[in-house]
Amino acid sequence: MSIAEEFTLDFARPERIGLEEAIFCAGKSPEQIDAILEAARARGASLLLTRLDPEKRDRLDAAARLDYCPVSRTAVFGEPPRVSGPARVAVVAAGTSDVPVAREALRVLAYAGRAASLFADVGVAGLWRLTSRIEEIRAHPVVIVAAGMDAALPSVVGGLVAGAVIAVPTSVGYGVAAGGRAALDAVLASCAPGITVVNIDNGYGAACAALRLLHAAGRLAEERER
């Protein structure tokens, strides 16, 4: 079996669900990723790559053609849409250690042409850091909150903002944090009503949830104008 027979790219995804195809690179060999990128190049398509470690990126034939971010381990192949319009999404990171997950969300949003604002290191261990910026955060209709350890921040934000809140539990933490399981359980058990929860470290999934909300709001606005 050739490498080309090991994958089928979903170029019709935007028409179906409004979200672009993305390539999850963990578990894929450099040869497989190069073959995927060559298939995209032949079609004149761009691609978003996630979980692309620096060591694997350096082994790609297409490495020089990637817009790569080592912090988020994301890459863009080809020309993505230009980011335009006001920032409708706030991406909030509890601590600096949560920034890689937050930046993954930011990169996915940018790939979709959506502007977003980053608010980093505003966790509950120093609650004044959050309260000093809460009005800025409230200005965004969608808020993604990345937090590890006890993941208290999404619940606090959920009690302070009226917009949609998407919680991303991260794997940051000692001992019983259990690689993010404690954070996941905490946000699932949150007493702040209506919080959406994605998987551990899943900045990509959080950004896609935000995009779905924005798409839905856009459709409602179009219907009102008719």
PDB file of N, CA and C in Angstrom, residues 127-211:
ATOM      1  N   LEU A 127      -6.513  36.905  42.049  1.00  0.00           N
ATOM      2  CA  LEU A 127      -7.794  37.225  41.412  1.00  0.00           C
ATOM      3  C   LEU A 127      -7.853  38.656  40.884  1.00  0.00           C
ATOM      4  N   TRP A 128      -7.061  39.548  41.446  1.00  0.00           N
ATOM      5  CA  TRP A 128      -7.026  40.931  40.970  1.00  0.00           C
ATOM      6  C   TRP A 128      -6.614  41.016  39.498  1.00  0.00           C
ATOM      7  N   ARG A 129      -5.812  40.035  39.053  1.00  0.00           N
ATOM      8  CA  ARG A 129      -5.366  40.060  37.659  1.00  0.00           C
ATOM      9  C   ARG A 129      -6.545  39.863  36.713  1.00  0.00           C
ATOM     10  N   LEU A 130      -7.510  39.052  37.139  1.00  0.00           N
ATOM     11  CA  LEU A 130      -8.724  38.855  36.340  1.00  0.00           C
ATOM     12  C   LEU A 130      -9.653  40.058  36.448  1.00  0.00           C
ATOM     13  N   THR A 131      -9.910  40.514  37.663  1.00  0.00           N
ATOM     14  CA  THR A 131     -10.869  41.603  37.844  1.00  0.00           C
ATOM     15  C   THR A 131     -10.395  42.890  37.167  1.00  0.00           C
ATOM     16  N   SER A 132      -9.078  43.071  37.054  1.00  0.00           N
ATOM     17  CA  SER A 132      -8.571  44.282  36.403  1.00  0.00           C
ATOM     18  C   SER A 132      -8.791  44.259  34.895  1.00  0.00           C
ATOM     19  N   ARG A 133      -9.100  43.092  34.339  1.00  0.00           N
ATOM     20  CA  ARG A 133      -9.279  42.976  32.888  1.00  0.00           C
ATOM     21  C   ARG A 133     -10.658  42.456  32.504  1.00  0.00           C
ATOM     22  N   ILE A 134     -11.530  42.287  33.493  1.00  0.00           N
ATOM     23  CA  ILE A 134     -12.803  41.626  33.216  1.00  0.00           C
ATOM     24  C   ILE A 134     -13.668  42.422  32.242  1.00  0.00           C
ATOM     25  N   GLU A 135     -13.610  43.754  32.273  1.00  0.00           N
ATOM     26  CA  GLU A 135     -14.423  44.535  31.341  1.00  0.00           C
ATOM     27  C   GLU A 135     -13.952  44.331  29.902  1.00  0.00           C
ATOM     28  N   GLU A 136     -12.634  44.195  29.721  1.00  0.00           N
ATOM     29  CA  GLU A 136     -12.116  43.901  28.380  1.00  0.00           C
ATOM     30  C   GLU A 136     -12.606  42.542  27.901  1.00  0.00           C
ATOM     31  N   ILE A 137     -12.589  41.566  28.800  1.00  0.00           N
ATOM     32  CA  ILE A 137     -13.035  40.215  28.442  1.00  0.00           C
ATOM     33  C   ILE A 137     -14.519  40.218  28.115  1.00  0.00           C
ATOM     34  N   ARG A 138     -15.315  40.940  28.914  1.00  0.00           N
ATOM     35  CA  ARG A 138     -16.767  41.001  28.703  1.00  0.00           C
ATOM     36  C   ARG A 138     -17.145  41.569  27.341  1.00  0.00           C
ATOM     37  N   ALA A 139     -16.264  42.342  26.742  1.00  0.00           N
ATOM     38  CA  ALA A 139     -16.557  42.954  25.445  1.00  0.00           C
ATOM     39  C   ALA A 139     -16.620  41.928  24.318  1.00  0.00           C
ATOM     40  N   HIS A 140     -16.198  40.691  24.580  1.00  0.00           N
ATOM     41  CA  HIS A 140     -16.191  39.629  23.566  1.00  0.00           C
ATOM     42  C   HIS A 140     -17.396  38.713  23.778  1.00  0.00           C
ATOM     43  N   PRO A 141     -18.170  38.420  22.734  1.00  0.00           N
ATOM     44  CA  PRO A 141     -19.343  37.559  22.904  1.00  0.00           C
ATOM     45  C   PRO A 141     -19.026  36.095  23.170  1.00  0.00           C
ATOM     46  N   VAL A 142     -17.802  35.666  22.843  1.00  0.00           N
ATOM     47  CA  VAL A 142     -17.380  34.285  23.104  1.00  0.00           C
ATOM     48  C   VAL A 142     -16.059  34.318  23.859  1.00  0.00           C
ATOM     49  N   VAL A 143     -15.977  33.518  24.921  1.00  0.00           N
ATOM     50  CA  VAL A 143     -14.776  33.492  25.759  1.00  0.00           C
ATOM     51  C   VAL A 143     -14.298  32.048  25.910  1.00  0.00           C
ATOM     52  N   ILE A 144     -13.075  31.791  25.489  1.00  0.00           N
ATOM     53  CA  ILE A 144     -12.425  30.492  25.699  1.00  0.00           C
ATOM     54  C   ILE A 144     -11.521  30.627  26.915  1.00  0.00           C
ATOM     55  N   VAL A 145     -11.639  29.702  27.870  1.00  0.00           N
ATOM     56  CA  VAL A 145     -10.847  29.775  29.098  1.00  0.00           C
ATOM     57  C   VAL A 145     -10.038  28.491  29.249  1.00  0.00           C
ATOM     58  N   ALA A 146      -8.714  28.620  29.224  1.00  0.00           N
ATOM     59  CA  ALA A 146      -7.816  27.470  29.397  1.00  0.00           C
ATOM     60  C   ALA A 146      -7.235  27.498  30.796  1.00  0.00           C
ATOM     61  N   ALA A 147      -7.422  26.404  31.538  1.00  0.00           N
ATOM     62  CA  ALA A 147      -6.949  26.364  32.919  1.00  0.00           C
ATOM     63  C   ALA A 147      -6.655  24.937  33.336  1.00  0.00           C
ATOM     64  N   GLY A 148      -5.565  24.768  34.088  1.00  0.00           N
ATOM     65  CA  GLY A 148      -5.212  23.466  34.623  1.00  0.00           C
ATOM     66  C   GLY A 148      -5.378  23.440  36.132  1.00  0.00           C
ATOM     67  N   MET A 149      -4.615  22.561  36.800  1.00  0.00           N
ATOM     68  CA  MET A 149      -4.698  22.383  38.252  1.00  0.00           C
ATOM     69  C   MET A 149      -6.149  22.156  38.672  1.00  0.00           C
ATOM     70  N   ASP A 150      -6.754  23.070  39.458  1.00  0.00           N
ATOM     71  CA  ASP A 150      -8.147  22.879  39.878  1.00  0.00           C
ATOM     72  C   ASP A 150      -9.142  23.488  38.897  1.00  0.00           C
ATOM     73  N   ALA A 151      -8.641  24.144  37.867  1.00  0.00           N
ATOM     74  CA  ALA A 151      -9.482  24.725  36.802  1.00  0.00           C
ATOM     75  C   ALA A 151     -10.632  25.555  37.358  1.00  0.00           C
ATOM     76  N   ALA A 152     -10.337  26.387  38.338  1.00  0.00           N
ATOM     77  CA  ALA A 152     -11.376  27.237  38.921  1.00  0.00           C
ATOM     78  C   ALA A 152     -11.756  28.393  38.006  1.00  0.00           C
ATOM     79  N   LEU A 153     -10.829  28.821  37.149  1.00  0.00           N
ATOM     80  CA  LEU A 153     -11.055  30.032  36.365  1.00  0.00           C
ATOM     81  C   LEU A 153     -12.292  29.980  35.464  1.00  0.00           C
ATOM     82  N   PRO A 154     -12.567  28.887  34.734  1.00  0.00           N
ATOM     83  CA  PRO A 154     -13.776  28.890  33.898  1.00  0.00           C
ATOM     84  C   PRO A 154     -15.051  29.132  34.691  1.00  0.00           C
ATOM     85  N   SER A 155     -15.137  28.594  35.905  1.00  0.00           N
ATOM     86  CA  SER A 155     -16.332  28.825  36.730  1.00  0.00           C
ATOM     87  C   SER A 155     -16.433  30.279  37.149  1.00  0.00           C
ATOM     88  N   VAL A 156     -15.296  30.875  37.516  1.00  0.00           N
ATOM     89  CA  VAL A 156     -15.309  32.281  37.910  1.00  0.00           C
ATOM     90  C   VAL A 156     -15.712  33.155  36.727  1.00  0.00           C
ATOM     91  N   VAL A 157     -15.103  32.921  35.579  1.00  0.00           N
ATOM     92  CA  VAL A 157     -15.447  33.700  34.385  1.00  0.00           C
ATOM     93  C   VAL A 157     -16.914  33.478  34.012  1.00  0.00           C
ATOM     94  N   GLY A 158     -17.370  32.229  34.130  1.00  0.00           N
ATOM     95  CA  GLY A 158     -18.755  31.919  33.802  1.00  0.00           C
ATOM     96  C   GLY A 158     -19.750  32.651  34.678  1.00  0.00           C
ATOM     97  N   GLY A 159     -19.326  33.049  35.865  1.00  0.00           N
ATOM     98  CA  GLY A 159     -20.196  33.816  36.752  1.00  0.00           C
ATOM     99  C   GLY A 159     -20.088  35.309  36.577  1.00  0.00           C
ATOM    100  N   LEU A 160     -19.204  35.753  35.669  1.00  0.00           N
ATOM    101  CA  LEU A 160     -18.961  37.184  35.499  1.00  0.00           C
ATOM    102  C   LEU A 160     -19.274  37.721  34.110  1.00  0.00           C
ATOM    103  N   VAL A 161     -19.362  36.851  33.112  1.00  0.00           N
ATOM    104  CA  VAL A 161     -19.606  37.323  31.747  1.00  0.00           C
ATOM    105  C   VAL A 161     -20.902  36.729  31.209  1.00  0.00           C
ATOM    106  N   ALA A 162     -21.552  37.487  30.312  1.00  0.00           N
ATOM    107  CA  ALA A 162     -22.830  37.049  29.755  1.00  0.00           C
ATOM    108  C   ALA A 162     -22.661  36.229  28.484  1.00  0.00           C
ATOM    109  N   GLY A 163     -21.485  36.308  27.863  1.00  0.00           N
ATOM    110  CA  GLY A 163     -21.260  35.603  26.611  1.00  0.00           C
ATOM    111  C   GLY A 163     -21.074  34.107  26.808  1.00  0.00           C
ATOM    112  N   ALA A 164     -20.912  33.414  25.689  1.00  0.00           N
ATOM    113  CA  ALA A 164     -20.664  31.978  25.729  1.00  0.00           C
ATOM    114  C   ALA A 164     -19.276  31.712  26.302  1.00  0.00           C
ATOM    115  N   VAL A 165     -19.166  30.752  27.201  1.00  0.00           N
ATOM    116  CA  VAL A 165     -17.893  30.393  27.824  1.00  0.00           C
ATOM    117  C   VAL A 165     -17.552  28.953  27.449  1.00  0.00           C
ATOM    118  N   ILE A 166     -16.365  28.776  26.880  1.00  0.00           N
ATOM    119  CA  ILE A 166     -15.882  27.453  26.475  1.00  0.00           C
ATOM    120  C   ILE A 166     -14.670  27.133  27.333  1.00  0.00           C
ATOM    121  N   ALA A 167     -14.770  26.105  28.153  1.00  0.00           N
ATOM    122  CA  ALA A 167     -13.691  25.748  29.071  1.00  0.00           C
ATOM    123  C   ALA A 167     -12.780  24.700  28.445  1.00  0.00           C
ATOM    124  N   VAL A 168     -11.473  24.938  28.560  1.00  0.00           N
ATOM    125  CA  VAL A 168     -10.474  23.968  28.105  1.00  0.00           C
ATOM    126  C   VAL A 168      -9.642  23.546  29.315  1.00  0.00           C
ATOM    127  N   PRO A 169      -9.912  22.389  29.895  1.00  0.00           N
ATOM    128  CA  PRO A 169      -9.036  21.916  30.977  1.00  0.00           C
ATOM    129  C   PRO A 169      -7.672  21.557  30.403  1.00  0.00           C
ATOM    130  N   THR A 170      -6.614  21.962  31.083  1.00  0.00           N
ATOM    131  CA  THR A 170      -5.274  21.650  30.586  1.00  0.00           C
ATOM    132  C   THR A 170      -4.592  20.636  31.492  1.00  0.00           C
ATOM    133  N   SER A 171      -3.521  20.051  30.987  1.00  0.00           N
ATOM    134  CA  SER A 171      -2.795  19.007  31.724  1.00  0.00           C
ATOM    135  C   SER A 171      -1.789  19.580  32.710  1.00  0.00           C
ATOM    136  N   VAL A 172      -1.840  20.904  32.935  1.00  0.00           N
ATOM    137  CA  VAL A 172      -0.920  21.559  33.864  1.00  0.00           C
ATOM    138  C   VAL A 172      -1.297  21.215  35.304  1.00  0.00           C
ATOM    139  N   GLY A 173      -0.316  20.830  36.117  1.00  0.00           N
ATOM    140  CA  GLY A 173      -0.582  20.601  37.541  1.00  0.00           C
ATOM    141  C   GLY A 173       0.248  19.484  38.129  1.00  0.00           C
ATOM    142  N   TYR A 174       0.313  19.467  39.444  1.00  0.00           N
ATOM    143  CA  TYR A 174       1.056  18.453  40.185  1.00  0.00           C
ATOM    144  C   TYR A 174       0.183  17.238  40.502  1.00  0.00           C
ATOM    145  N   GLY A 175       0.846  16.134  40.780  1.00  0.00           N
ATOM    146  CA  GLY A 175       0.236  14.962  41.428  1.00  0.00           C
ATOM    147  C   GLY A 175      -1.181  14.643  41.045  1.00  0.00           C
ATOM    148  N   VAL A 176      -2.127  14.925  41.976  1.00  0.00           N
ATOM    149  CA  VAL A 176      -3.514  14.538  41.769  1.00  0.00           C
ATOM    150  C   VAL A 176      -4.198  15.308  40.649  1.00  0.00           C
ATOM    151  N   ALA A 177      -3.510  16.291  40.079  1.00  0.00           N
ATOM    152  CA  ALA A 177      -4.064  16.933  38.876  1.00  0.00           C
ATOM    153  C   ALA A 177      -4.216  15.913  37.754  1.00  0.00           C
ATOM    154  N   ALA A 178      -3.412  14.830  37.834  1.00  0.00           N
ATOM    155  CA  ALA A 178      -3.582  13.644  36.985  1.00  0.00           C
ATOM    156  C   ALA A 178      -3.629  13.980  35.500  1.00  0.00           C
ATOM    157  N   GLY A 179      -2.690  14.818  35.075  1.00  0.00           N
ATOM    158  CA  GLY A 179      -2.593  15.123  33.651  1.00  0.00           C
ATOM    159  C   GLY A 179      -3.797  15.818  33.078  1.00  0.00           C
ATOM    160  N   GLY A 180      -4.531  16.554  33.928  1.00  0.00           N
ATOM    161  CA  GLY A 180      -5.691  17.303  33.463  1.00  0.00           C
ATOM    162  C   GLY A 180      -7.024  16.688  33.815  1.00  0.00           C
ATOM    163  N   ARG A 181      -7.028  15.476  34.357  1.00  0.00           N
ATOM    164  CA  ARG A 181      -8.309  14.836  34.692  1.00  0.00           C
ATOM    165  C   ARG A 181      -9.038  15.591  35.807  1.00  0.00           C
ATOM    166  N   ALA A 182      -8.282  16.080  36.796  1.00  0.00           N
ATOM    167  CA  ALA A 182      -8.919  16.862  37.867  1.00  0.00           C
ATOM    168  C   ALA A 182      -9.542  18.135  37.301  1.00  0.00           C
ATOM    169  N   ALA A 183      -8.839  18.783  36.382  1.00  0.00           N
ATOM    170  CA  ALA A 183      -9.370  19.992  35.757  1.00  0.00           C
ATOM    171  C   ALA A 183     -10.620  19.682  34.937  1.00  0.00           C
ATOM    172  N   LEU A 184     -10.594  18.576  34.204  1.00  0.00           N
ATOM    173  CA  LEU A 184     -11.753  18.175  33.405  1.00  0.00           C
ATOM    174  C   LEU A 184     -12.957  17.919  34.300  1.00  0.00           C
ATOM    175  N   ASP A 185     -12.760  17.161  35.363  1.00  0.00           N
ATOM    176  CA  ASP A 185     -13.860  16.875  36.283  1.00  0.00           C
ATOM    177  C   ASP A 185     -14.402  18.160  36.907  1.00  0.00           C
ATOM    178  N   ALA A 186     -13.495  19.099  37.219  1.00  0.00           N
ATOM    179  CA  ALA A 186     -13.913  20.345  37.859  1.00  0.00           C
ATOM    180  C   ALA A 186     -14.812  21.170  36.944  1.00  0.00           C
ATOM    181  N   VAL A 187     -14.433  21.312  35.683  1.00  0.00           N
ATOM    182  CA  VAL A 187     -15.259  22.135  34.788  1.00  0.00           C
ATOM    183  C   VAL A 187     -16.552  21.425  34.406  1.00  0.00           C
ATOM    184  N   LEU A 188     -16.526  20.089  34.355  1.00  0.00           N
ATOM    185  CA  LEU A 188     -17.775  19.359  34.111  1.00  0.00           C
ATOM    186  C   LEU A 188     -18.740  19.508  35.273  1.00  0.00           C
ATOM    187  N   ALA A 189     -18.196  19.665  36.487  1.00  0.00           N
ATOM    188  CA  ALA A 189     -19.020  19.805  37.689  1.00  0.00           C
ATOM    189  C   ALA A 189     -19.257  21.269  38.060  1.00  0.00           C
ATOM    190  N   SER A 190     -18.900  22.191  37.186  1.00  0.00           N
ATOM    191  CA  SER A 190     -19.009  23.618  37.491  1.00  0.00           C
ATOM    192  C   SER A 190     -20.431  24.018  37.852  1.00  0.00           C
ATOM    193  N   CYS A 191     -20.538  24.921  38.839  1.00  0.00           N
ATOM    194  CA  CYS A 191     -21.861  25.433  39.207  1.00  0.00           C
ATOM    195  C   CYS A 191     -22.242  26.647  38.364  1.00  0.00           C
ATOM    196  N   ALA A 192     -21.333  27.147  37.528  1.00  0.00           N
ATOM    197  CA  ALA A 192     -21.671  28.236  36.609  1.00  0.00           C
ATOM    198  C   ALA A 192     -22.455  27.638  35.442  1.00  0.00           C
ATOM    199  N   PRO A 193     -23.700  28.026  35.246  1.00  0.00           N
ATOM    200  CA  PRO A 193     -24.539  27.347  34.244  1.00  0.00           C
ATOM    201  C   PRO A 193     -24.137  27.675  32.815  1.00  0.00           C
ATOM    202  N   GLY A 194     -24.268  26.671  31.957  1.00  0.00           N
ATOM    203  CA  GLY A 194     -24.126  26.884  30.525  1.00  0.00           C
ATOM    204  C   GLY A 194     -22.723  26.875  29.978  1.00  0.00           C
ATOM    205  N   ILE A 195     -21.736  26.444  30.767  1.00  0.00           N
ATOM    206  CA  ILE A 195     -20.365  26.393  30.266  1.00  0.00           C
ATOM    207  C   ILE A 195     -20.212  25.188  29.331  1.00  0.00           C
ATOM    208  N   THR A 196     -19.612  25.412  28.191  1.00  0.00           N
ATOM    209  CA  THR A 196     -19.253  24.334  27.269  1.00  0.00           C
ATOM    210  C   THR A 196     -17.864  23.820  27.640  1.00  0.00           C
ATOM    211  N   VAL A 197     -17.667  22.506  27.611  1.00  0.00           N
ATOM    212  CA  VAL A 197     -16.392  21.904  28.002  1.00  0.00           C
ATOM    213  C   VAL A 197     -15.854  21.059  26.860  1.00  0.00           C
ATOM    214  N   VAL A 198     -14.565  21.248  26.526  1.00  0.00           N
ATOM    215  CA  VAL A 198     -13.911  20.397  25.541  1.00  0.00           C
ATOM    216  C   VAL A 198     -12.858  19.532  26.245  1.00  0.00           C
ATOM    217  N   ASN A 199     -12.211  18.690  25.483  1.00  0.00           N
ATOM    218  CA  ASN A 199     -11.274  17.718  26.042  1.00  0.00           C
ATOM    219  C   ASN A 199      -9.999  18.386  26.562  1.00  0.00           C
ATOM    220  N   ILE A 200      -9.235  17.643  27.315  1.00  0.00           N
ATOM    221  CA  ILE A 200      -8.001  18.134  27.933  1.00  0.00           C
ATOM    222  C   ILE A 200      -7.033  18.630  26.855  1.00  0.00           C
ATOM    223  N   ASP A 201      -6.526  19.845  27.033  1.00  0.00           N
ATOM    224  CA  ASP A 201      -5.539  20.472  26.140  1.00  0.00           C
ATOM    225  C   ASP A 201      -6.071  20.715  24.727  1.00  0.00           C
ATOM    226  N   ASN A 202      -7.382  20.663  24.542  1.00  0.00           N
ATOM    227  CA  ASN A 202      -7.950  20.724  23.194  1.00  0.00           C
ATOM    228  C   ASN A 202      -8.269  22.164  22.783  1.00  0.00           C
ATOM    229  N   GLY A 203      -7.235  22.960  22.594  1.00  0.00           N
ATOM    230  CA  GLY A 203      -7.436  24.315  22.107  1.00  0.00           C
ATOM    231  C   GLY A 203      -8.069  24.342  20.732  1.00  0.00           C
ATOM    232  N   TYR A 204      -7.728  23.360  19.903  1.00  0.00           N
ATOM    233  CA  TYR A 204      -8.324  23.251  18.574  1.00  0.00           C
ATOM    234  C   TYR A 204      -9.839  23.077  18.678  1.00  0.00           C
ATOM    235  N   GLY A 205     -10.269  22.159  19.517  1.00  0.00           N
ATOM    236  CA  GLY A 205     -11.702  21.919  19.674  1.00  0.00           C
ATOM    237  C   GLY A 205     -12.437  23.127  20.235  1.00  0.00           C
ATOM    238  N   ALA A 206     -11.792  23.838  21.158  1.00  0.00           N
ATOM    239  CA  ALA A 206     -12.420  25.035  21.718  1.00  0.00           C
ATOM    240  C   ALA A 206     -12.608  26.098  20.654  1.00  0.00           C
ATOM    241  N   ALA A 207     -11.597  26.282  19.806  1.00  0.00           N
ATOM    242  CA  ALA A 207     -11.713  27.266  18.726  1.00  0.00           C
ATOM    243  C   ALA A 207     -12.811  26.869  17.746  1.00  0.00           C
ATOM    244  N   CYS A 208     -12.913  25.578  17.442  1.00  0.00           N
ATOM    245  CA  CYS A 208     -13.970  25.124  16.533  1.00  0.00           C
ATOM    246  C   CYS A 208     -15.351  25.351  17.142  1.00  0.00           C
ATOM    247  N   ALA A 209     -15.487  25.152  18.456  1.00  0.00           N
ATOM    248  CA  ALA A 209     -16.762  25.433  19.123  1.00  0.00           C
ATOM    249  C   ALA A 209     -17.096  26.916  19.014  1.00  0.00           C
ATOM    250  N   ALA A 210     -16.089  27.768  19.198  1.00  0.00           N
ATOM    251  CA  ALA A 210     -16.299  29.212  19.067  1.00  0.00           C
ATOM    252  C   ALA A 210     -16.723  29.567  17.648  1.00  0.00           C
ATOM    253  N   LEU A 211     -16.096  28.957  16.655  1.00  0.00           N
ATOM    254  CA  LEU A 211     -16.444  29.230  15.259  1.00  0.00           C
ATOM    255  C   LEU A 211     -17.876  28.805  14.952  1.00  0.00           C
TER     256      LEU A 211
END
